[in-house]
Amino acid sequence: MSNLKDRRWRRKGLDRKIETPSWGELAFGKKLFNLRHMLLAVFTSGFISFAMLYQLITYGHWEAKGAKVDGAVGYGVAFFLLVIFIALLIATIKDWRRG
């Protein structure tokens, strides 16, 4: 929040630091709620990498603005994104266990 908005809230007697937890924190717990951005990144990267691999295996290529990408380049990009997904997953699990 900006400093101007903080000042306006203080003038009105409102404290922006709420003591009661939000509905997300109540539903998922404090640990998972704090990891919500990492979990979104894990699910997004996993969906994209598996969708690319599925399209490569099914059709033999994927298209990027009309250009067909196949063979070693297509599999290289797909597996690179899969490695990023696995690294994000491992980092999320480590952070969840530690936190």
PDB file of C-alpha atoms in Angstrom, residues 46-84:
ATOM      1  CA  GLY A  46       3.522 -27.888 -14.826  1.00  0.00           C
ATOM      2  CA  PHE A  47       0.462 -27.366 -17.010  1.00  0.00           C
ATOM      3  CA  ILE A  48       2.453 -25.601 -19.733  1.00  0.00           C
ATOM      4  CA  SER A  49       5.302 -28.128 -19.808  1.00  0.00           C
ATOM      5  CA  PHE A  50       3.017 -31.173 -19.824  1.00  0.00           C
ATOM      6  CA  ALA A  51       0.768 -29.590 -22.467  1.00  0.00           C
ATOM      7  CA  MET A  52       3.802 -28.985 -24.686  1.00  0.00           C
ATOM      8  CA  LEU A  53       5.055 -32.536 -24.187  1.00  0.00           C
ATOM      9  CA  TYR A  54       1.593 -33.952 -24.895  1.00  0.00           C
ATOM     10  CA  GLN A  55       1.329 -31.964 -28.113  1.00  0.00           C
ATOM     11  CA  LEU A  56       4.820 -33.039 -29.191  1.00  0.00           C
ATOM     12  CA  ILE A  57       4.081 -36.695 -28.507  1.00  0.00           C
ATOM     13  CA  THR A  58       0.619 -36.606 -30.114  1.00  0.00           C
ATOM     14  CA  TYR A  59       1.202 -34.448 -33.199  1.00  0.00           C
ATOM     15  CA  GLY A  60       4.981 -34.499 -33.484  1.00  0.00           C
ATOM     16  CA  HIS A  61       5.247 -30.698 -33.389  1.00  0.00           C
ATOM     17  CA  TRP A  62       3.859 -27.565 -31.810  1.00  0.00           C
ATOM     18  CA  GLU A  63       3.215 -24.286 -33.548  1.00  0.00           C
ATOM     19  CA  ALA A  64       4.452 -20.878 -32.506  1.00  0.00           C
ATOM     20  CA  LYS A  65       2.859 -18.132 -34.644  1.00  0.00           C
ATOM     21  CA  GLY A  66       2.634 -20.409 -37.657  1.00  0.00           C
ATOM     22  CA  ALA A  67       6.137 -21.863 -37.364  1.00  0.00           C
ATOM     23  CA  LYS A  68       6.262 -25.579 -36.603  1.00  0.00           C
ATOM     24  CA  VAL A  69       8.740 -26.538 -33.915  1.00  0.00           C
ATOM     25  CA  ASP A  70       9.616 -30.206 -33.773  1.00  0.00           C
ATOM     26  CA  GLY A  71      12.475 -32.601 -33.223  1.00  0.00           C
ATOM     27  CA  ALA A  72      15.340 -31.809 -30.903  1.00  0.00           C
ATOM     28  CA  VAL A  73      14.435 -28.136 -30.507  1.00  0.00           C
ATOM     29  CA  GLY A  74      10.837 -28.879 -29.515  1.00  0.00           C
ATOM     30  CA  TYR A  75      11.795 -31.592 -27.057  1.00  0.00           C
ATOM     31  CA  GLY A  76      14.639 -29.453 -25.712  1.00  0.00           C
ATOM     32  CA  VAL A  77      12.314 -26.550 -24.923  1.00  0.00           C
ATOM     33  CA  ALA A  78       9.672 -28.856 -23.440  1.00  0.00           C
ATOM     34  CA  PHE A  79      12.166 -30.686 -21.219  1.00  0.00           C
ATOM     35  CA  PHE A  80      13.777 -27.391 -20.167  1.00  0.00           C
ATOM     36  CA  LEU A  81      10.357 -26.200 -18.976  1.00  0.00           C
ATOM     37  CA  LEU A  82       9.864 -29.568 -17.273  1.00  0.00           C
ATOM     38  CA  VAL A  83      13.148 -29.074 -15.383  1.00  0.00           C
ATOM     39  CA  ILE A  84      11.941 -25.632 -14.262  1.00  0.00           C
TER      40      ILE A  84
END
